[in-house]
Structures are given as structure tokens and as C-alpha cells.
Amino acid sequence: MTHVLTSVAWPYANGPRHIGHVAGFGVPSDVFSRYMRMAGHDVLMVSGSDEHGTPILVQADKAGMSPQEFIDVNHRAIAEDLVALGVSYDLYTRTTTVNHHSVVQQMFLACHANGYMVERTQQVAISPSTGRTLPDRYIEGTCPICGYTEARGDQCDSCGNQLDPADLLDPRSKINGETPEFTETQHFFLDLPALAEALAEWLDGREASGLWRPNVIKFSQNILEEIRPRAMTRDIDWGITVPLEGWSENPTKKLYVWFDAVIGYLSASVEWARRIGDPDRWREWWNDPEALSYYFMGKDNITFHSQIWPAEMLAHNGQGSRGGQVGPFGRLNLPTEVVSSEFLTMEGKQFSTSRNVVIYVRDVLERYQPDALRYFLSAAAPETADSDFSWPEFVKRTNTELVAGWGNLVNRTASMIAKNFGEVPAAGPLEEVDRALLDQVAAGFGTVGRLIGTHKQKAGLAEAMRLVGEANAYVSATEPFKLKGEDQRERLATVLHVLAQAVVDLNTMLSPYLPHSSSAVHRALGGEGTFQPMPVVEEVPDLDEPDRDPYPVITGEYTATPRWEHRPVVVGSPVAKPSPIFTKLDPSVVEEERARLGLVDEVGV
């Protein structure tokens, strides 16, 4: 058994999540975590809502709400959507807890004590109309390095280089288009150059492991070439107080939202351990050098997970060129792998809430089965290249693969058993065709497991569905529906026993992808109860300020997770006439959904 930390990108609490978000962090992290639990590993899956930063203030103002009211609404909506999708967090929390603030401040003080937080003067962008500091990502302009005209104030998405807002040519506010004013102020910077050698050594080791996706490791190594100190405080009144004399008294100086958000992986682990009554348990995932840690996100967040967060941990550990003492959290493990996905586009366009190019998770789950969405996002996963979500393709995959492929196999297997025996029959002598199917399906545990475990989930699902196709071909080859004579009854029992065994094993293999329907399949073949444990939303008090209003978290009890292995079907298990597992979609769905997006008048519709 290995301790496996699944660190899932923290959704920003400025609104509900769309399917592009969960394609990058939600579904891939859950498929992986469910598989690793099934494989016998001790998994800790953590995340939460990222609730600080200027964008929260801007959007709360627009909504006529206080920042706290605004994030309370959005945090709850995000948590409910992720539970409905079936993402099996051990703890999904938020960054406005006292616990998180405390962990972040301790990390800052450790980095500062070791000499990696240096005070410097910086030019910051101010909105002329409001006097409020503009966050880096709310400033757009031309990249001075490559000339890309829509570079952000923190980095250029075209060439990948780190930027400051003052570097941009022709800078403008993304909020209202005005030209920002720049003023000088004091800030703390993380001394990344003093950590560059340690970062490079770590990244070289990760490249040598051969585990990382090539685009992620190369991007991470390339940004080291232009490494420079990065500001870790901001002029803003919404965020975590800088825990130093002369700074903590200043209500407009806070820690940078990206400094605190990545520390959330650690603070959520600490909160989880405290909530289960074993306060030091988190150390098994963070201090044990044999433990493994995987970070899931979209490609726009690679910098923060392959440079900023590892640099913070190295600074805390005293492992940069300045040396230092190990901080209060012990020697923290750097990421085993940064599992970054490319982008999911929608009908050939980038997701954009402002341009209504968006499909919210909640809207999809209100109209369609959660496993239909999970199936599509896994089968068309943007693992190493951008992929597209379109309603015609969603309907096609649901109907031809999920319904006509897997659902049909389950249904006709259970129907034939119910009609002819009423229970799973015992097998008679096996023929070559029977053994061939059983051997292929049994081999799938090794093949599909290796693919999921190495973040090739799209290929893993394709292999599992190939085996579904083999089982359907077996039905065509053996024709059990023609075995009607009394002298053919033993052969009929054998064929249906083999099919039941194939369905049971395939359900195990598909369950990390399709956890909701796995229980229905399990029960259709005589099983009882829930097959894949599911997450729940719980209302909890703040651990350190119990008088504060309770807040929702996602948690779950996953000890009953089934093992990733062949499980012999139980002869005699009662099997009744089944109901369809999956819902076939009417082609009219395409027109209805495209109309909601305003796409009905486009060419080709």
C-alpha cells in the first residue's frame, strides 16, 4: 500500500463551474483516485474553493453583495455540482477558514525566516476610476517578448513567459477597458532565482522518470530560463493578512491569492486530519518520502504548480541556495507529477462566460445523467491536445457507445438470465469461445489499470469499451437466444454465466469512470447495495471559530471501495428483469441545446 495524495485544482469562487473546468480537474482526478483506492492505495483527495483576490471584490460589487455573501453562494453551488458529478473528495473545503489562514501564514513565515521572501519596490496597476488595485490577470496588453496582443499581466499564454503588468505594451483593464495607472509600493517577493537550481534539479528528475506528459515537463523547464522574483503580496483589503509587524496592521496589504491558493492542498490535508480526530495524520502524505502526490489542473495553471508551489515548499524546507531550516510542517514532498490537461472547447470555440460560450455543469446534470457527462469528458478528454465538446457528438457517444454498447450488454444479459433462470446459473463445460472472452476480460484489469494509473484515462476507457465490444460479439457468436431446447439448457446456462462474469468484471473496470451507474449494473446481476461509494455535502463549523456560520464541505466514506480485481460471479444470485441503465437521447436534444447557446442560425445547423 502506498500513500497517494490527489491534489485537485481549487475552483475560483466567482461563479458556477462549466464543463471545461471539470474536464481539466474534476473528472480526471476522480477517475484516478477511485482507481488508486481500488488498487489498494491509501488515497487522500483534497481541494476547495479559492475565495480571495480582486476578482471576487469586483464581481461581488456587481452583484450588490459583500465578498463573504458572494463567495458563500458560489462555494455552496460549486460543492453541490461536484457532488452531483460524483467527485469523491476526502475533503473539499474553502480558503476563508481560520485553519487555512493559519497554515498560509506559517508557510509565509517559514519562507521569510529562511530568506526567500525579500522586500522590494514594485509598480502596481491602479484603476483610475475606482482607486482599487487591478489584479495581474485583469490587465491585458501586448507581450513585449512575442508580440501577442492578448497577454495577461502575469504571463503570456502564447509564449509562456512570466510577466508583470508594467511590462505590457498598451495595457488595458479587462474590467472596463481603461488604461491603468502605475504607482510604486513595497511588496514581498518570493526569491525564485535563489530556488532555481533546486527547481531545475527536481524537474530534471521528473523528466528522467518518464512519467510527466511531454508538453507539461517541457513547458515547466522552459519557464525556468526567464525566472525572476515574483510578488507574493498585493494591495487589496480582501485576503490573508501578512503576519509581520508593520504589515499586519495595514488593512490594504494582503498575501497574493496565488500564494495562498496552492497552499490549500496542505491546509485542506491538515483540516481533514483535524476533522477525523487524528491531527498529525496528514503527515503520512506530506512527509513520507515514499508517498506519491499528483496535481490535477488545466494547462493555464501549470506555472503555479510546477514552479510557484514547488518553490514555496523548497523555501519552507530550506532547500534553496540560501539554505535554511525545515519549517513547521516538516520536509514537504514536492509533486510526483503535475497532471495538466489541455483545453476543452465548445462547438469549436473557447469557453467564455462573458460571450455566453458556456455550458454549466449544473445545467447538464439537471437534464442528463451524470455518467453520460463523465463518459463524454473521459472519452474525449483533452489530455495532450485540445478537444471539443459539441452537442451532436455528446448525443452520438451517449447513444452509440454508452446506451447501445455497454447499456445494451448489461440489459440483454440480465434479461436473458431473468427470463430463463431467474438467477445467475452455474456454468457447464467451457468451450474455446467462452474461455477466449473470459481471458480477454480478465487481462483488462492489468491493461486498463496501467493506463489509468499513468494518466492515460482516455486510452483506458477505450480499452474497457473494446472489451465491451468483444462481449457483445460473443453474444452474436453464441446466439443464446436460439438455445431453447431442453438439451441445450446446459449450454445456455454456460453462455449466460460467462456473460454475467464478463459484465461483473467490466463493471468493475468501468466504475471509476461511471460510478453512479456502477451500482445499478451491480444490482442488475444480483449484487446488493452501492458499488462505488459516493461523496456527500456536509455542513460543518469552523474548527477554530465555531461561532461562525457553518459552511458546506464535500467528504465521503470510501473504505467500502471494491478491489480492482476479478470477482467471481455468485451462482444463485437472483436476477430480475432489468430497467435500462442509461437513457437514450432524442436527436432533438441537439437543436434544443444549440438554441440555448444561440447557435441555431449558424452555418451547418
Coordinates of C-alpha atoms in Angstrom, one line a residue:
M1 CA 0.0 0.0 0.0
T2 CA 1.3 3.5 -0.9
H3 CA 0.0 6.8 0.4
V4 CA -1.3 8.7 -2.7
L5 CA -2.2 12.4 -2.4
T6 CA -4.6 13.7 -5.1
S7 CA -4.4 17.4 -5.2
V8 CA -7.2 18.9 -7.3
A9 CA -7.1 22.5 -8.6
W10 CA -9.1 24.9 -6.5
P11 CA -12.1 26.3 -8.4
Y12 CA -12.3 30.1 -8.2
A13 CA -15.5 31.1 -6.3
N14 CA -16.6 33.7 -8.7
G15 CA -19.4 31.6 -10.1
P16 CA -20.6 28.1 -11.0
R17 CA -18.2 25.8 -12.9
H18 CA -18.6 24.9 -16.6
I19 CA -17.8 21.6 -18.2
G20 CA -14.5 22.9 -19.4
H21 CA -13.4 23.3 -15.8
V22 CA -14.3 19.8 -14.7
A23 CA -12.8 18.3 -17.9
G24 CA -9.4 19.5 -16.7
F25 CA -9.5 18.9 -12.9
G26 CA -12.7 17.2 -11.8
V27 CA -13.3 14.0 -13.8
P28 CA -9.6 13.0 -14.4
S29 CA -8.8 13.4 -10.7
D30 CA -11.8 11.4 -9.6
V31 CA -11.2 8.5 -12.1
F32 CA -7.6 8.3 -10.9
S33 CA -8.5 8.5 -7.2
R34 CA -11.2 5.8 -7.5
Y35 CA -8.8 3.5 -9.4
M36 CA -6.0 4.0 -6.9
R37 CA -8.3 3.2 -4.0
M38 CA -9.5 0.1 -5.8
A39 CA -5.8 -0.9 -6.4
G40 CA -5.3 -0.9 -2.6
H41 CA -3.6 2.5 -2.1
D42 CA -4.4 4.9 0.8
V43 CA -5.7 7.9 -1.1
L44 CA -6.2 11.4 0.3
M45 CA -8.1 13.6 -2.2
V46 CA -8.3 17.3 -1.3
S47 CA -9.3 20.6 -2.7
G48 CA -11.7 23.5 -2.1
S49 CA -13.0 26.9 -3.3
D50 CA -10.4 29.6 -3.9
E51 CA -12.1 32.7 -2.4
H52 CA -9.6 35.6 -2.2
G53 CA -8.4 38.1 -4.8
T54 CA -9.6 41.2 -6.5
P55 CA -11.9 39.4 -9.0
I56 CA -14.1 38.4 -6.0
L57 CA -14.4 42.1 -5.0
V58 CA -15.2 43.2 -8.5
Q59 CA -17.9 40.6 -9.0
A60 CA -19.4 41.0 -5.5
D61 CA -19.8 44.7 -6.2
K62 CA -21.6 44.0 -9.5
A63 CA -23.9 41.6 -7.7
G64 CA -24.6 44.1 -4.9
M65 CA -23.2 41.7 -2.3
S66 CA -20.4 41.7 0.3
P67 CA -17.5 39.5 -0.7
Q68 CA -18.4 37.0 2.0
E69 CA -22.0 36.8 0.9
F70 CA -20.9 36.4 -2.7
I71 CA -18.4 33.5 -2.1
D72 CA -20.9 31.8 0.3
V73 CA -23.3 31.4 -2.6
N74 CA -20.7 30.3 -5.1
H75 CA -18.9 27.9 -2.8
R76 CA -22.1 26.1 -2.0
A77 CA -23.1 25.9 -5.7
I78 CA -19.7 24.5 -6.7
A79 CA -19.7 22.0 -3.9
E80 CA -23.2 20.8 -4.8
D81 CA -22.2 20.5 -8.5
L82 CA -19.1 18.5 -7.8
V83 CA -21.0 16.1 -5.6
A84 CA -23.7 15.7 -8.2
L85 CA -20.9 14.8 -10.7
G86 CA -19.6 12.2 -8.2
V87 CA -16.1 13.6 -7.5
S88 CA -15.0 11.7 -4.4
Y89 CA -13.1 14.2 -2.3
D90 CA -12.0 13.2 1.2
L91 CA -12.3 16.9 1.9
Y92 CA -13.4 19.8 -0.3
T93 CA -13.2 23.0 1.8
R94 CA -12.5 26.7 1.3
T95 CA -9.7 29.3 1.7
T96 CA -11.6 31.5 4.1
T97 CA -11.3 29.1 7.0
V98 CA -9.2 30.1 10.0
N99 CA -7.3 26.9 9.5
H100 CA -6.3 27.8 6.0
H101 CA -5.2 31.4 7.0
S102 CA -3.1 29.9 9.8
V103 CA -1.3 27.4 7.6
V104 CA -0.7 30.0 4.9
Q105 CA 0.8 32.5 7.4
Q106 CA 3.0 29.8 8.9
M107 CA 4.3 28.9 5.4
F108 CA 5.0 32.6 4.7
L109 CA 6.9 33.0 8.0
A110 CA 9.0 29.9 7.2
C111 CA 9.9 31.1 3.7
H112 CA 10.7 34.5 5.2
A113 CA 12.8 33.1 8.0
N114 CA 14.9 31.2 5.5
G115 CA 15.5 34.3 3.5
Y116 CA 13.3 33.5 0.5
M117 CA 10.8 36.3 1.0
V118 CA 12.5 39.6 0.0
E119 CA 11.1 43.1 0.3
R120 CA 11.2 45.1 -2.9
T121 CA 9.5 48.1 -4.6
Q122 CA 7.1 47.3 -7.3
Q123 CA 4.9 49.2 -9.7
V124 CA 1.3 48.2 -9.3
A125 CA -1.7 48.9 -11.5
I126 CA -4.5 51.1 -10.1
S127 CA -7.9 51.6 -11.7
P128 CA -8.2 55.4 -12.2
S129 CA -12.0 55.3 -11.8
T130 CA -12.1 53.2 -8.5
G131 CA -8.7 53.6 -7.0
R132 CA -8.6 49.9 -6.5
T133 CA -5.6 47.7 -7.3
L134 CA -6.1 45.7 -10.5
P135 CA -5.0 42.1 -10.3
D136 CA -2.5 40.9 -12.9
R137 CA -5.0 38.7 -14.7
Y138 CA -7.3 41.7 -15.1
I139 CA -4.8 43.6 -17.2
E140 CA -4.3 42.8 -20.8
G141 CA -1.9 44.1 -23.4
T142 CA 0.8 43.2 -25.9
C143 CA 3.5 40.9 -24.8
P144 CA 6.9 42.6 -25.0
I145 CA 8.6 39.3 -25.9
C146 CA 6.5 37.7 -28.6
G147 CA 4.0 40.5 -29.5
Y148 CA 0.9 38.5 -28.6
T149 CA -1.8 41.1 -28.3
E150 CA -3.9 39.4 -25.5
A151 CA -1.2 38.7 -23.0
R152 CA -2.2 38.9 -19.3
G153 CA -0.4 40.9 -16.6
D154 CA 1.0 37.7 -15.0
Q155 CA 2.0 35.7 -18.0
C156 CA 1.7 35.4 -21.8
D157 CA -0.4 32.4 -22.9
S158 CA 1.3 32.5 -26.3
C159 CA 5.0 32.2 -25.3
G160 CA 4.5 31.1 -21.7
N161 CA 6.8 33.8 -20.2
Q162 CA 6.1 35.3 -16.8
L163 CA 5.2 39.0 -16.9
D164 CA 4.4 41.9 -14.7
P165 CA 1.6 44.3 -15.7
A166 CA 4.1 47.1 -16.2
D167 CA 5.8 45.0 -18.8
L168 CA 2.8 45.0 -21.1
L169 CA 2.7 47.3 -24.1
D170 CA -0.6 49.2 -24.4
P171 CA -2.0 47.8 -21.1
R172 CA -5.7 48.0 -20.5
S173 CA -8.2 46.9 -17.8
K174 CA -10.2 43.9 -18.7
I175 CA -12.9 45.2 -16.4
N176 CA -13.8 48.4 -18.2
G177 CA -11.1 48.9 -20.9
E178 CA -9.4 51.9 -19.2
T179 CA -5.7 52.4 -19.1
P180 CA -4.3 51.6 -15.7
E181 CA -2.2 54.0 -13.7
F182 CA 1.0 52.6 -12.1
T183 CA 2.3 53.6 -8.7
E184 CA 5.2 52.3 -6.6
T185 CA 4.7 50.4 -3.4
Q186 CA 6.5 47.9 -1.2
H187 CA 5.8 44.2 -1.5
F188 CA 7.3 40.8 -0.6
F189 CA 8.7 38.8 -3.4
L190 CA 9.4 35.0 -3.5
D191 CA 13.1 34.9 -4.5
L192 CA 12.7 32.3 -7.3
P193 CA 16.2 32.8 -8.6
A194 CA 17.5 31.5 -5.2
L195 CA 15.4 28.4 -5.7
A196 CA 16.0 28.0 -9.4
E197 CA 18.8 25.4 -9.1
A198 CA 16.7 23.2 -6.8
L199 CA 13.7 23.6 -9.0
A200 CA 15.8 22.6 -12.1
E201 CA 17.2 19.6 -10.3
W202 CA 13.7 18.5 -9.3
L203 CA 12.3 19.0 -12.8
D204 CA 15.2 17.1 -14.4
G205 CA 14.5 14.2 -12.0
R206 CA 10.8 14.3 -13.0
E207 CA 11.8 14.3 -16.7
A208 CA 14.1 11.3 -16.1
S209 CA 11.2 9.4 -14.5
G210 CA 9.4 9.5 -17.9
L211 CA 6.0 10.0 -16.1
W212 CA 5.1 13.6 -17.0
R213 CA 3.3 14.5 -20.1
P214 CA 5.9 15.9 -22.5
N215 CA 4.2 19.2 -23.0
V216 CA 4.0 19.8 -19.2
I217 CA 7.6 19.0 -18.4
K218 CA 9.0 21.0 -21.3
F219 CA 6.9 24.0 -20.5
S220 CA 7.9 23.8 -16.9
Q221 CA 11.6 23.6 -17.8
N222 CA 11.3 26.4 -20.3
I223 CA 9.9 28.9 -17.9
L224 CA 12.9 28.4 -15.6
E225 CA 15.0 30.2 -18.3
E226 CA 13.3 33.5 -17.5
I227 CA 12.9 33.0 -13.8
R228 CA 12.8 36.1 -11.5
P229 CA 11.4 37.1 -8.1
R230 CA 7.7 37.1 -8.0
A231 CA 5.5 39.3 -5.8
M232 CA 3.7 37.4 -3.1
T233 CA 1.7 40.3 -1.5
R234 CA -0.9 42.6 -3.0
D235 CA -2.5 46.0 -2.3
I236 CA -6.0 44.8 -1.5
D237 CA -8.3 44.6 1.5
W238 CA -9.7 41.1 0.9
G239 CA -7.3 38.3 1.7
I240 CA -4.9 36.9 4.2
T241 CA -3.0 39.3 6.5
V242 CA 0.7 39.4 6.1
P243 CA 1.9 38.1 9.5
L244 CA 4.7 40.6 10.1
E245 CA 4.9 43.7 12.3
G246 CA 4.4 46.8 10.3
W247 CA 2.5 44.8 7.7
S248 CA -0.3 43.0 9.7
E249 CA -1.6 46.4 10.9
N250 CA -2.0 47.6 7.3
P251 CA -5.5 46.6 6.1
T252 CA -4.7 47.1 2.4
K253 CA -1.7 44.7 2.3
K254 CA -2.6 41.0 1.8
L255 CA -0.9 37.9 0.7
Y256 CA -1.3 37.2 -3.1
V257 CA -4.2 34.9 -3.8
W258 CA -2.0 32.5 -5.8
F259 CA 0.5 32.3 -2.9
D260 CA -2.3 31.2 -0.6
A261 CA -4.4 29.1 -3.0
V262 CA -1.7 26.5 -3.7
I263 CA -1.0 26.1 0.0
G264 CA -4.6 25.0 0.2
Y265 CA -3.6 21.5 -0.7
L266 CA -1.6 21.4 2.5
S267 CA -4.2 23.3 4.6
A268 CA -7.0 21.0 3.4
S269 CA -5.0 18.0 4.4
V270 CA -4.4 19.5 7.8
E271 CA -8.1 20.3 8.2
W272 CA -9.1 16.8 7.1
A273 CA -6.8 15.2 9.7
R274 CA -8.2 17.5 12.4
R275 CA -11.7 16.7 11.5
I276 CA -11.2 13.0 11.8
G277 CA -9.6 13.5 15.3
D278 CA -6.1 12.5 14.2
P279 CA -4.3 15.9 13.8
D280 CA -1.0 14.6 12.5
R281 CA -2.4 12.0 10.1
W282 CA -1.8 14.4 7.1
R283 CA 2.0 13.9 7.5
E284 CA 1.7 10.4 6.1
W285 CA 1.1 12.0 2.7
W286 CA 3.3 15.1 3.0
N287 CA 6.4 14.0 5.0
D288 CA 6.8 10.3 4.0
P289 CA 9.4 10.3 1.1
E290 CA 7.7 7.2 -0.3
A291 CA 4.3 8.9 -0.6
L292 CA 3.2 9.9 -4.1
S293 CA 1.4 13.2 -5.0
Y294 CA -0.5 14.1 -8.1
Y295 CA -1.8 17.6 -9.0
F296 CA -4.6 17.9 -11.5
M297 CA -5.4 21.1 -13.4
G298 CA -5.8 22.8 -16.8
K299 CA -2.8 24.0 -18.7
D300 CA -3.2 27.6 -17.8
N301 CA -2.2 26.7 -14.2
I302 CA 1.0 24.8 -14.9
T303 CA 3.2 27.7 -13.8
F304 CA 1.7 27.8 -10.3
H305 CA 2.0 24.0 -9.8
S306 CA 5.4 23.3 -11.4
Q307 CA 7.2 26.4 -10.3
I308 CA 5.4 28.6 -7.6
W309 CA 4.1 25.8 -5.3
P310 CA 7.3 23.7 -5.5
A311 CA 9.4 26.8 -4.9
E312 CA 7.3 27.6 -1.8
M313 CA 7.9 24.1 -0.5
L314 CA 11.6 24.3 -1.2
A315 CA 11.8 27.6 0.6
H316 CA 9.9 26.2 3.6
N317 CA 12.2 23.2 3.6
G318 CA 15.3 25.4 3.4
Q319 CA 16.4 23.7 0.2
G320 CA 17.3 26.7 -2.0
S321 CA 20.7 28.4 -2.5
R322 CA 20.2 30.4 0.8
G323 CA 19.8 27.1 2.8
G324 CA 17.7 27.4 5.9
Q325 CA 15.8 25.3 8.5
V326 CA 12.9 22.9 7.8
G327 CA 9.7 24.7 8.6
P328 CA 6.9 23.8 10.9
F329 CA 5.3 21.3 8.5
G330 CA 8.4 19.1 8.2
R331 CA 10.2 18.3 5.0
L332 CA 7.3 18.6 2.4
N333 CA 7.2 16.3 -0.6
L334 CA 7.4 18.0 -4.0
P335 CA 4.8 16.8 -6.6
T336 CA 5.3 13.4 -8.1
E337 CA 3.5 14.6 -11.2
V338 CA 1.7 17.7 -12.4
V339 CA -1.1 16.2 -14.4
S340 CA -2.2 19.1 -16.7
S341 CA -4.8 18.8 -19.3
E342 CA -5.2 20.9 -22.4
F343 CA -8.4 22.9 -23.0
L344 CA -11.9 21.6 -23.8
T345 CA -13.5 23.9 -26.4
M346 CA -17.2 24.1 -27.0
E347 CA -18.6 23.8 -30.5
G348 CA -15.2 24.8 -31.8
K349 CA -14.9 27.9 -29.5
Q350 CA -13.1 28.8 -26.3
F351 CA -15.4 28.7 -23.3
S352 CA -16.3 32.3 -22.3
T353 CA -18.9 33.2 -19.8
S354 CA -18.9 36.8 -20.9
R355 CA -19.7 35.7 -24.5
N356 CA -22.2 33.0 -23.5
V357 CA -20.0 30.3 -24.9
V358 CA -20.5 28.2 -21.8
I359 CA -22.3 25.1 -20.6
Y360 CA -22.5 24.9 -16.8
V361 CA -22.1 21.6 -15.0
R362 CA -25.4 22.2 -13.1
D363 CA -27.4 22.7 -16.3
V364 CA -26.1 19.5 -17.9
L365 CA -26.7 17.4 -14.8
E366 CA -30.3 18.8 -14.5
R367 CA -31.1 17.4 -17.9
Y368 CA -28.8 14.4 -18.4
Q369 CA -27.3 11.5 -16.5
P370 CA -24.1 12.4 -14.7
D371 CA -22.3 9.3 -16.1
A372 CA -23.2 10.4 -19.6
L373 CA -21.3 13.6 -19.0
R374 CA -18.4 11.8 -17.2
Y375 CA -18.3 9.3 -20.1
F376 CA -18.0 12.0 -22.8
L377 CA -15.4 14.0 -20.8
S378 CA -13.3 10.8 -20.4
A379 CA -13.7 9.5 -23.9
A380 CA -12.9 13.0 -25.4
A381 CA -10.5 14.0 -22.7
P382 CA -8.1 16.9 -23.6
E383 CA -5.2 15.0 -22.1
T384 CA -2.4 16.1 -24.5
A385 CA -4.3 18.3 -27.1
D386 CA -7.4 20.5 -27.0
S387 CA -10.6 18.6 -27.7
D388 CA -14.1 19.8 -28.5
F389 CA -17.5 19.4 -26.8
S390 CA -20.4 19.5 -29.3
W391 CA -24.0 18.5 -28.7
P392 CA -24.2 16.3 -31.8
E393 CA -21.1 14.4 -30.5
F394 CA -22.5 14.2 -27.0
V395 CA -25.7 12.6 -28.2
K396 CA -23.9 10.3 -30.6
R397 CA -21.5 9.0 -28.0
T398 CA -24.2 8.6 -25.4
N399 CA -26.5 6.6 -27.8
T400 CA -24.0 4.5 -29.7
E401 CA -21.4 3.8 -27.0
L402 CA -23.0 4.1 -23.6
V403 CA -26.5 3.0 -24.5
A404 CA -26.1 0.7 -27.4
G405 CA -22.8 -0.7 -26.3
W406 CA -22.4 -1.0 -22.6
G407 CA -26.0 -0.5 -21.5
N408 CA -27.3 -3.0 -24.1
L409 CA -24.8 -5.6 -23.0
V410 CA -25.9 -5.3 -19.4
N411 CA -29.6 -5.2 -20.2
R412 CA -29.7 -8.2 -22.5
T413 CA -27.5 -10.3 -20.2
A414 CA -29.7 -9.6 -17.2
S415 CA -32.9 -10.0 -19.3
M416 CA -31.9 -13.4 -20.7
I417 CA -30.9 -14.7 -17.2
A418 CA -34.1 -13.4 -15.6
K419 CA -36.2 -14.9 -18.4
N420 CA -34.5 -18.3 -18.4
F421 CA -33.3 -18.9 -14.9
G422 CA -34.2 -16.1 -12.5
E423 CA -30.7 -16.3 -11.0
V424 CA -27.1 -16.5 -12.1
P425 CA -26.7 -20.0 -13.5
A426 CA -23.8 -22.3 -12.9
A427 CA -21.6 -22.9 -15.9
G428 CA -21.2 -26.3 -17.6
P429 CA -18.1 -27.3 -19.6
L430 CA -16.4 -24.2 -21.2
E431 CA -15.8 -24.1 -24.9
E432 CA -12.9 -22.2 -26.6
V433 CA -15.1 -19.2 -27.4
D434 CA -16.1 -18.9 -23.7
R435 CA -12.5 -19.1 -22.5
A436 CA -11.4 -16.6 -25.0
L437 CA -13.8 -13.9 -23.8
L438 CA -13.1 -14.6 -20.1
D439 CA -9.4 -14.4 -20.7
Q440 CA -9.6 -11.2 -22.6
V441 CA -11.8 -9.5 -19.9
A442 CA -9.5 -10.8 -17.1
A443 CA -6.5 -9.3 -18.9
G444 CA -8.3 -6.0 -19.0
F445 CA -7.6 -5.4 -15.3
G446 CA -3.9 -5.1 -16.0
T447 CA -4.2 -3.1 -19.2
V448 CA -6.9 -0.7 -18.1
G449 CA -5.4 -0.3 -14.7
R450 CA -1.9 0.6 -16.0
L451 CA -3.5 3.2 -18.4
I452 CA -5.5 4.9 -15.6
G453 CA -2.6 4.8 -13.2
T454 CA -0.3 6.6 -15.7
H455 CA -3.0 9.2 -16.6
K456 CA -3.9 7.8 -20.0
Q457 CA -7.5 7.6 -19.0
K458 CA -8.9 8.1 -22.5
A459 CA -7.0 5.1 -23.7
G460 CA -8.1 3.2 -20.5
L461 CA -11.7 3.8 -21.3
A462 CA -11.2 2.9 -25.0
E463 CA -9.7 -0.4 -23.9
A464 CA -12.6 -1.2 -21.5
M465 CA -15.1 -0.3 -24.2
R466 CA -13.3 -2.5 -26.7
L467 CA -13.8 -5.4 -24.3
V468 CA -17.5 -4.4 -24.1
G469 CA -17.5 -4.8 -27.9
E470 CA -15.9 -8.3 -27.5
A471 CA -18.6 -9.3 -25.1
N472 CA -21.3 -8.1 -27.5
A473 CA -19.6 -10.0 -30.3
Y474 CA -19.6 -13.1 -28.0
V475 CA -23.4 -12.8 -27.8
S476 CA -23.6 -12.7 -31.6
A477 CA -21.3 -15.7 -31.9
T478 CA -23.0 -17.9 -29.3
E479 CA -26.6 -16.8 -30.0
P480 CA -28.0 -17.7 -26.6
F481 CA -31.5 -16.5 -27.7
K482 CA -31.6 -19.5 -30.0
L483 CA -30.7 -22.1 -27.3
K484 CA -34.3 -23.1 -26.5
G485 CA -34.3 -26.9 -26.3
E486 CA -34.1 -28.8 -23.0
D487 CA -30.9 -30.5 -24.4
Q488 CA -29.4 -27.0 -24.9
R489 CA -30.2 -25.8 -21.4
E490 CA -26.7 -26.5 -20.0
R491 CA -25.1 -24.7 -22.9
L492 CA -27.5 -21.8 -22.4
A493 CA -26.5 -21.7 -18.7
T494 CA -22.9 -21.7 -19.6
V495 CA -23.1 -18.8 -22.1
L496 CA -25.2 -16.7 -19.7
H497 CA -22.8 -17.5 -16.8
V498 CA -19.9 -16.3 -19.0
L499 CA -21.8 -13.2 -19.9
A500 CA -22.6 -12.4 -16.3
Q501 CA -19.0 -12.9 -15.4
A502 CA -17.9 -10.5 -18.2
V503 CA -20.4 -7.9 -17.1
V504 CA -19.4 -8.1 -13.5
D505 CA -15.7 -7.6 -14.3
L506 CA -16.3 -4.9 -16.9
N507 CA -18.5 -3.0 -14.4
T508 CA -15.5 -3.1 -12.0
M509 CA -13.2 -1.7 -14.8
L510 CA -15.7 1.0 -15.8
S511 CA -16.7 2.0 -12.3
P512 CA -14.0 4.7 -11.8
Y513 CA -15.4 6.4 -15.0
L514 CA -19.1 5.6 -14.3
P515 CA -19.6 5.4 -10.5
H516 CA -23.3 6.3 -10.5
S517 CA -24.4 3.6 -12.9
S518 CA -22.0 1.0 -11.5
S519 CA -24.4 0.4 -8.6
A520 CA -27.3 -0.2 -11.0
V521 CA -25.2 -2.6 -13.0
H522 CA -24.1 -4.3 -9.8
R523 CA -27.7 -4.8 -8.7
A524 CA -28.9 -5.9 -12.1
L525 CA -26.7 -9.0 -11.8
G526 CA -27.7 -9.9 -8.3
G527 CA -25.5 -7.6 -6.2
E528 CA -26.7 -5.6 -3.3
G529 CA -26.1 -2.0 -2.1
T530 CA -23.8 0.6 -3.5
F531 CA -20.9 -0.5 -5.7
Q532 CA -18.8 2.8 -5.7
P533 CA -19.1 4.9 -2.6
M534 CA -20.2 8.4 -3.3
P535 CA -19.3 11.8 -1.9
V536 CA -21.7 13.9 0.2
V537 CA -22.1 17.5 1.3
E538 CA -21.9 18.2 5.0
E539 CA -22.4 21.4 7.0
V540 CA -19.6 21.9 9.4
P541 CA -18.4 24.6 11.9
D542 CA -15.1 26.3 11.5
L543 CA -12.6 24.4 13.6
D544 CA -11.1 27.5 15.2
E545 CA -14.1 29.8 15.3
P546 CA -17.1 27.6 16.0
D547 CA -19.4 30.6 16.4
R548 CA -19.0 31.4 12.7
D549 CA -21.8 30.3 10.4
P550 CA -21.3 26.6 9.4
Y551 CA -20.2 26.0 5.8
P552 CA -20.6 23.1 3.4
V553 CA -17.7 20.7 2.6
I554 CA -17.6 17.7 0.5
T555 CA -16.5 14.5 2.2
G556 CA -17.1 10.8 2.0
E557 CA -16.5 7.3 3.4
Y558 CA -14.7 5.3 0.9
T559 CA -13.5 2.3 2.8
A560 CA -16.0 0.1 1.1
T561 CA -14.5 0.8 -2.3
P562 CA -14.4 -2.5 -4.3
R563 CA -11.0 -4.0 -5.2
W564 CA -9.5 -3.7 -8.7
E565 CA -9.6 -7.4 -9.4
H566 CA -11.6 -10.2 -11.0
R567 CA -14.5 -11.1 -8.7
P568 CA -16.2 -14.5 -9.4
V569 CA -19.9 -14.1 -10.1
V570 CA -22.1 -15.6 -7.4
V571 CA -24.1 -18.5 -8.7
G572 CA -27.7 -18.4 -7.5
S573 CA -27.8 -14.6 -7.1
P574 CA -31.4 -13.5 -8.0
V575 CA -31.7 -11.6 -11.3
A576 CA -34.9 -9.8 -12.2
K577 CA -36.0 -8.2 -15.4
P578 CA -33.8 -5.1 -15.6
S579 CA -34.7 -1.5 -16.3
P580 CA -32.5 0.4 -18.8
I581 CA -29.3 1.7 -17.1
F582 CA -28.8 4.6 -19.5
T583 CA -31.2 7.0 -21.1
K584 CA -31.2 7.2 -24.9
L585 CA -31.2 10.8 -26.1
D586 CA -33.6 12.0 -28.8
P587 CA -31.8 13.8 -31.7
S588 CA -33.9 16.8 -31.0
V589 CA -31.7 17.4 -28.0
V590 CA -29.0 18.9 -30.3
E591 CA -31.3 21.6 -31.7
E592 CA -32.7 22.4 -28.2
E593 CA -29.2 22.8 -26.7
R594 CA -27.7 24.7 -29.6
A595 CA -30.7 27.1 -29.4
R596 CA -29.9 27.7 -25.7
L597 CA -26.5 28.8 -26.9
G598 CA -27.8 30.9 -29.7
L599 CA -26.2 28.7 -32.3
V600 CA -29.3 27.7 -34.3
D601 CA -28.7 30.3 -37.1
E602 CA -25.0 29.3 -37.7
V603 CA -24.0 27.7 -40.9
G604 CA -24.4 23.9 -40.9
V605 CA -27.1 23.8 -38.3

